[in-house]
Amino acid sequence: MSPLTIIEANPYPLSLNTKSTTLLLIDMQRDFLEPGGFGETLGNDVSLLRRTIEPCQNILKAARNVGLSVIHTREGHRPDLTDAPPSKLTRGKLETGIGDDGPMGRILIRGEIGHDIIPELTPNLNEPIIDKPGKGAFYETDLHLILQNRGIKTLIVCGITTEVCVHTTVREANDRGYECLILEDCVGSYFPEFQRVGIEMIKAQGGIFGWVSDSSSVISAISTC
Ligand code: TIU
């Protein structure tokens, strides 16, 4: 069977080689997605993010079945907060913010329950987890090194939130020469308008940041590889 396939996508179909493609799942963490977590305590409706869980489970299962490389990321900081810029800690003047005690342990601190990936998408032992201090998955991490060592050229991007960590990562990836395919049903925002416009921005101008498709199109394409 050939590792080459063509994905139905916008603004035009994308050719990819499954041997040089990674599924990148961004920040599917309990504090952002679960009722009672950090995201909800900030007044957000987590159901807008939770609709991504089932499609992410489906693409993750398909990727594992065909042996596609899978990488997960988590946003968070050291317990002593030495890797957190003061600007990030004070921004928003939050009553309960990064490093404070929250409903699932200290908020966005590595090792705490809320920082972990939701149980529906638990990483397998052979799937690297990138712990990132910023919004972008390339900033101060070894993601680029891992992708280069694996000969990866194309990223299938899922996760949250569309306009923050997904966009930042896709822009970083684009400037480093990666092709990005964003799955619309697998990325989510607390703000419906940002979801809509965030998707539009990626595929505008001939695919200025990449391509947009959905989980079922990719699953049917890679399952025949
Ligand atoms: N992962 C990610 O997007 N982190 C955020 O802080 N997102 C918000 O939308 N706030």
mmCIF file of C-alpha atoms and ligand atoms in Angstrom, residues 27 32 75 135 160-161 163-165 190, ligand 1:
data_model
loop_
_atom_site.group_PDB
_atom_site.id
_atom_site.type_symbol
_atom_site.label_atom_id
_atom_site.label_comp_id
_atom_site.label_asym_id
_atom_site.label_seq_id
_atom_site.Cartn_x
_atom_site.Cartn_y
_atom_site.Cartn_z
ATOM 1 C CA ASP A 27 -3.529 21.246 24.869
ATOM 2 C CA PHE A 32 -9.449 23.854 29.662
ATOM 3 C CA GLU A 75 0.445 24.284 28.252
ATOM 4 C CA LYS A 135 0.892 29.428 23.455
ATOM 5 C CA ILE A 160 -7.750 23.980 21.644
ATOM 6 C CA THR A 161 -8.211 26.841 21.503
ATOM 7 C CA GLU A 163 -7.516 31.316 17.970
ATOM 8 C CA VAL A 164 -4.895 31.000 20.721
ATOM 9 C CA CYS A 165 -2.657 27.918 20.951
ATOM 10 C CA TYR A 190 -14.849 29.361 23.844
HETATM 11 N N1 TIU B 1 -4.232 26.224 24.812
HETATM 12 C C1 TIU B 1 -4.657 27.482 24.759
HETATM 13 O O1 TIU B 1 -5.237 27.934 23.788
HETATM 14 N N2 TIU B 1 -4.452 28.259 25.902
HETATM 15 C C2 TIU B 1 -5.218 29.328 26.240
HETATM 16 O O2 TIU B 1 -4.912 30.036 27.200
HETATM 17 N N3 TIU B 1 -6.317 29.548 25.493
HETATM 18 C C3 TIU B 1 -7.288 30.484 25.659
HETATM 19 O O3 TIU B 1 -8.158 30.563 24.807
HETATM 20 N N4 TIU B 1 -7.284 31.240 26.737
#
